[in-house]
Every structure is written in C-alpha cells, then in structure tokens.
Amino acid sequence: MHRHEGPSRGKFAAGVTVAVVLAVAAAGALIGKYNERPPWGTDIAYEGGYVQASRIRGYDTDGSRVKALLDGECALMERQGMGGERAVHDPAAWVEGCLDGAAGRPSRNQGLVR
C-alpha cells in the first residue's frame, strides 16, 4: 500500500475553513469601508464629467456651450443630477473632469503615471 503524502483530511479542512473565514472578513471590511462606492470611484466620477464635457465641446459649433460650461454650468449640471450615476461617487471630481473636458485639457487619468 502507498501512504498518502500531505496533510491529513482534518488539517486540510481546517486550513480551508481558515482561508474562507479570512476571505469573508476581508470582503466585509472592504464593503464596510466603501459601502456601494468602489475604491476607484473618484476616477470614475472624473472620467464621467470629462467625457460628457468633451462630447458637448465636440458638438458645440459656436462656442456658447463651452463658455457656459466653464462659467458654472458644470456645477449646475451636477446639482441637477445630469451627471448620472458616475457623479454620485465623487461630485467634486465630476465637476473637475467636466471643467477639464470643456477647456480641452487632457484628462488627468491619461498616461502610465498619474
């Protein structure tokens, strides 16, 4: 007969149980800290505002909408809920992204190093 090498069934079951408990505890800690907001929610909000303003800028033929965005319409859009679900993660970052997109500046999230 060949003897099985490795931990006994009891030790293996205990090890798997400990691993599962630690994984559940880590998931609970992350959920407790971020609730429904993902850890990268600020980046999501910024990009949402940036993309929306860039689209408006692309369709603005006379420059009036861009001027309005830079004069405070970005903040007004966010307050009125026009930023959508992305703005909820970080409203200030959404407005900042909107202003960068309206001004034609590159997104702060571009490139390898931020």
PDB file of C-alpha atoms in Angstrom:
ATOM      1  CA  MET A   1       0.000   0.000   0.000  1.00  0.00           C
ATOM      2  CA  HIS A   2       1.095   3.526  -0.741  1.00  0.00           C
ATOM      3  CA  ARG A   3       0.813   6.093   2.021  1.00  0.00           C
ATOM      4  CA  HIS A   4      -0.643   9.488   1.054  1.00  0.00           C
ATOM      5  CA  GLU A   5       1.835  12.328   1.472  1.00  0.00           C
ATOM      6  CA  GLY A   6       0.486  15.646   2.647  1.00  0.00           C
ATOM      7  CA  PRO A   7      -1.771  16.973   5.366  1.00  0.00           C
ATOM      8  CA  SER A   8      -4.444  14.834   6.888  1.00  0.00           C
ATOM      9  CA  ARG A   9      -8.064  15.482   5.972  1.00  0.00           C
ATOM     10  CA  GLY A  10      -8.644  17.219   9.291  1.00  0.00           C
ATOM     11  CA  LYS A  11      -5.738  19.631   8.832  1.00  0.00           C
ATOM     12  CA  PHE A  12      -6.743  20.288   5.215  1.00  0.00           C
ATOM     13  CA  ALA A  13     -10.357  21.042   6.207  1.00  0.00           C
ATOM     14  CA  ALA A  14      -9.158  23.348   8.980  1.00  0.00           C
ATOM     15  CA  GLY A  15      -6.881  25.191   6.568  1.00  0.00           C
ATOM     16  CA  VAL A  16      -9.666  25.659   4.011  1.00  0.00           C
ATOM     17  CA  THR A  17     -12.017  26.871   6.752  1.00  0.00           C
ATOM     18  CA  VAL A  18      -9.490  29.436   7.970  1.00  0.00           C
ATOM     19  CA  ALA A  19      -8.929  30.661   4.379  1.00  0.00           C
ATOM     20  CA  VAL A  20     -12.672  31.074   3.798  1.00  0.00           C
ATOM     21  CA  VAL A  21     -13.154  32.931   7.087  1.00  0.00           C
ATOM     22  CA  LEU A  22     -10.273  35.307   6.259  1.00  0.00           C
ATOM     23  CA  ALA A  23     -11.657  35.948   2.760  1.00  0.00           C
ATOM     24  CA  VAL A  24     -15.116  36.723   4.130  1.00  0.00           C
ATOM     25  CA  ALA A  25     -13.631  39.036   6.767  1.00  0.00           C
ATOM     26  CA  ALA A  26     -11.586  40.900   4.137  1.00  0.00           C
ATOM     27  CA  ALA A  27     -14.639  41.269   1.887  1.00  0.00           C
ATOM     28  CA  GLY A  28     -16.669  42.519   4.850  1.00  0.00           C
ATOM     29  CA  ALA A  29     -14.003  45.086   5.716  1.00  0.00           C
ATOM     30  CA  LEU A  30     -13.930  46.386   2.117  1.00  0.00           C
ATOM     31  CA  ILE A  31     -17.718  46.587   1.957  1.00  0.00           C
ATOM     32  CA  GLY A  32     -17.786  48.348   5.318  1.00  0.00           C
ATOM     33  CA  LYS A  33     -15.235  50.908   4.196  1.00  0.00           C
ATOM     34  CA  TYR A  34     -16.516  51.673   0.693  1.00  0.00           C
ATOM     35  CA  ASN A  35     -20.177  50.582   1.025  1.00  0.00           C
ATOM     36  CA  GLU A  36     -21.569  50.822  -2.504  1.00  0.00           C
ATOM     37  CA  ARG A  37     -18.811  53.140  -3.744  1.00  0.00           C
ATOM     38  CA  PRO A  38     -15.927  51.365  -5.482  1.00  0.00           C
ATOM     39  CA  PRO A  39     -12.398  52.208  -4.307  1.00  0.00           C
ATOM     40  CA  TRP A  40     -11.708  53.881  -7.671  1.00  0.00           C
ATOM     41  CA  GLY A  41     -14.957  55.913  -7.561  1.00  0.00           C
ATOM     42  CA  THR A  42     -13.128  59.242  -7.798  1.00  0.00           C
ATOM     43  CA  ASP A  43     -11.564  58.202 -11.111  1.00  0.00           C
ATOM     44  CA  ILE A  44     -14.949  57.021 -12.388  1.00  0.00           C
ATOM     45  CA  ALA A  45     -16.588  60.328 -11.465  1.00  0.00           C
ATOM     46  CA  TYR A  46     -13.793  62.402 -13.021  1.00  0.00           C
ATOM     47  CA  GLU A  47     -13.904  60.476 -16.299  1.00  0.00           C
ATOM     48  CA  GLY A  48     -17.707  60.722 -16.404  1.00  0.00           C
ATOM     49  CA  GLY A  49     -17.559  64.513 -16.215  1.00  0.00           C
ATOM     50  CA  TYR A  50     -14.653  64.682 -18.637  1.00  0.00           C
ATOM     51  CA  VAL A  51     -16.366  62.546 -21.278  1.00  0.00           C
ATOM     52  CA  GLN A  52     -19.659  64.425 -21.008  1.00  0.00           C
ATOM     53  CA  ALA A  53     -17.982  67.827 -21.402  1.00  0.00           C
ATOM     54  CA  SER A  54     -15.805  66.557 -24.254  1.00  0.00           C
ATOM     55  CA  ARG A  55     -18.905  65.422 -26.115  1.00  0.00           C
ATOM     56  CA  ILE A  56     -20.594  68.766 -25.553  1.00  0.00           C
ATOM     57  CA  ARG A  57     -17.416  70.507 -26.726  1.00  0.00           C
ATOM     58  CA  GLY A  58     -17.337  68.360 -29.870  1.00  0.00           C
ATOM     59  CA  TYR A  59     -20.894  69.289 -30.881  1.00  0.00           C
ATOM     60  CA  ASP A  60     -20.659  72.973 -29.937  1.00  0.00           C
ATOM     61  CA  THR A  61     -20.220  74.861 -33.208  1.00  0.00           C
ATOM     62  CA  ASP A  62     -20.327  78.433 -31.950  1.00  0.00           C
ATOM     63  CA  GLY A  63     -18.592  78.001 -28.574  1.00  0.00           C
ATOM     64  CA  SER A  64     -21.545  79.138 -26.469  1.00  0.00           C
ATOM     65  CA  ARG A  65     -21.980  75.825 -24.640  1.00  0.00           C
ATOM     66  CA  VAL A  66     -18.264  75.589 -23.813  1.00  0.00           C
ATOM     67  CA  LYS A  67     -18.314  79.116 -22.413  1.00  0.00           C
ATOM     68  CA  ALA A  68     -21.398  78.256 -20.350  1.00  0.00           C
ATOM     69  CA  LEU A  69     -19.753  75.060 -19.022  1.00  0.00           C
ATOM     70  CA  LEU A  70     -16.685  76.998 -17.939  1.00  0.00           C
ATOM     71  CA  ASP A  71     -18.846  79.720 -16.356  1.00  0.00           C
ATOM     72  CA  GLY A  72     -20.543  77.334 -13.938  1.00  0.00           C
ATOM     73  CA  GLU A  73     -22.829  75.067 -15.931  1.00  0.00           C
ATOM     74  CA  CYS A  74     -20.735  72.028 -14.965  1.00  0.00           C
ATOM     75  CA  ALA A  75     -21.578  72.531 -11.295  1.00  0.00           C
ATOM     76  CA  LEU A  76     -25.195  73.281 -12.169  1.00  0.00           C
ATOM     77  CA  MET A  77     -25.456  70.081 -14.232  1.00  0.00           C
ATOM     78  CA  GLU A  78     -24.089  68.057 -11.320  1.00  0.00           C
ATOM     79  CA  ARG A  79     -26.502  69.649  -8.830  1.00  0.00           C
ATOM     80  CA  GLN A  80     -29.438  68.919 -11.149  1.00  0.00           C
ATOM     81  CA  GLY A  81     -28.442  65.260 -11.398  1.00  0.00           C
ATOM     82  CA  MET A  82     -27.338  65.398 -15.025  1.00  0.00           C
ATOM     83  CA  GLY A  83     -24.033  63.740 -14.142  1.00  0.00           C
ATOM     84  CA  GLY A  84     -25.742  60.407 -13.722  1.00  0.00           C
ATOM     85  CA  GLU A  85     -24.584  57.551 -11.536  1.00  0.00           C
ATOM     86  CA  ARG A  86     -20.918  58.362 -12.067  1.00  0.00           C
ATOM     87  CA  ALA A  87     -21.201  61.785 -10.442  1.00  0.00           C
ATOM     88  CA  VAL A  88     -22.616  60.206  -7.271  1.00  0.00           C
ATOM     89  CA  HIS A  89     -19.253  58.605  -6.440  1.00  0.00           C
ATOM     90  CA  ASP A  90     -17.498  61.983  -6.096  1.00  0.00           C
ATOM     91  CA  PRO A  91     -19.419  65.091  -7.230  1.00  0.00           C
ATOM     92  CA  ALA A  92     -16.400  67.407  -6.927  1.00  0.00           C
ATOM     93  CA  ALA A  93     -14.287  65.130  -9.132  1.00  0.00           C
ATOM     94  CA  TRP A  94     -17.114  65.001 -11.692  1.00  0.00           C
ATOM     95  CA  VAL A  95     -17.210  68.804 -11.868  1.00  0.00           C
ATOM     96  CA  GLU A  96     -13.404  68.933 -12.129  1.00  0.00           C
ATOM     97  CA  GLY A  97     -13.482  66.454 -15.017  1.00  0.00           C
ATOM     98  CA  CYS A  98     -16.257  68.436 -16.683  1.00  0.00           C
ATOM     99  CA  LEU A  99     -14.212  71.632 -16.457  1.00  0.00           C
ATOM    100  CA  ASP A 100     -11.102  69.909 -17.853  1.00  0.00           C
ATOM    101  CA  GLY A 101     -13.098  68.424 -20.734  1.00  0.00           C
ATOM    102  CA  ALA A 102     -14.775  71.737 -21.526  1.00  0.00           C
ATOM    103  CA  ALA A 103     -11.450  73.576 -21.500  1.00  0.00           C
ATOM    104  CA  GLY A 104      -9.883  70.994 -23.807  1.00  0.00           C
ATOM    105  CA  ARG A 105      -7.221  69.966 -21.306  1.00  0.00           C
ATOM    106  CA  PRO A 106      -6.028  66.345 -21.353  1.00  0.00           C
ATOM    107  CA  SER A 107      -7.610  64.006 -18.826  1.00  0.00           C
ATOM    108  CA  ARG A 108      -5.624  63.665 -15.601  1.00  0.00           C
ATOM    109  CA  ASN A 109      -6.098  59.893 -15.893  1.00  0.00           C
ATOM    110  CA  GLN A 110      -4.186  59.574 -19.161  1.00  0.00           C
ATOM    111  CA  GLY A 111      -0.723  58.080 -19.217  1.00  0.00           C
ATOM    112  CA  LEU A 112       1.015  55.456 -17.159  1.00  0.00           C
ATOM    113  CA  VAL A 113       1.957  57.653 -14.212  1.00  0.00           C
ATOM    114  CA  ARG A 114      -0.594  59.919 -12.546  1.00  0.00           C
TER     115      ARG A 114
END
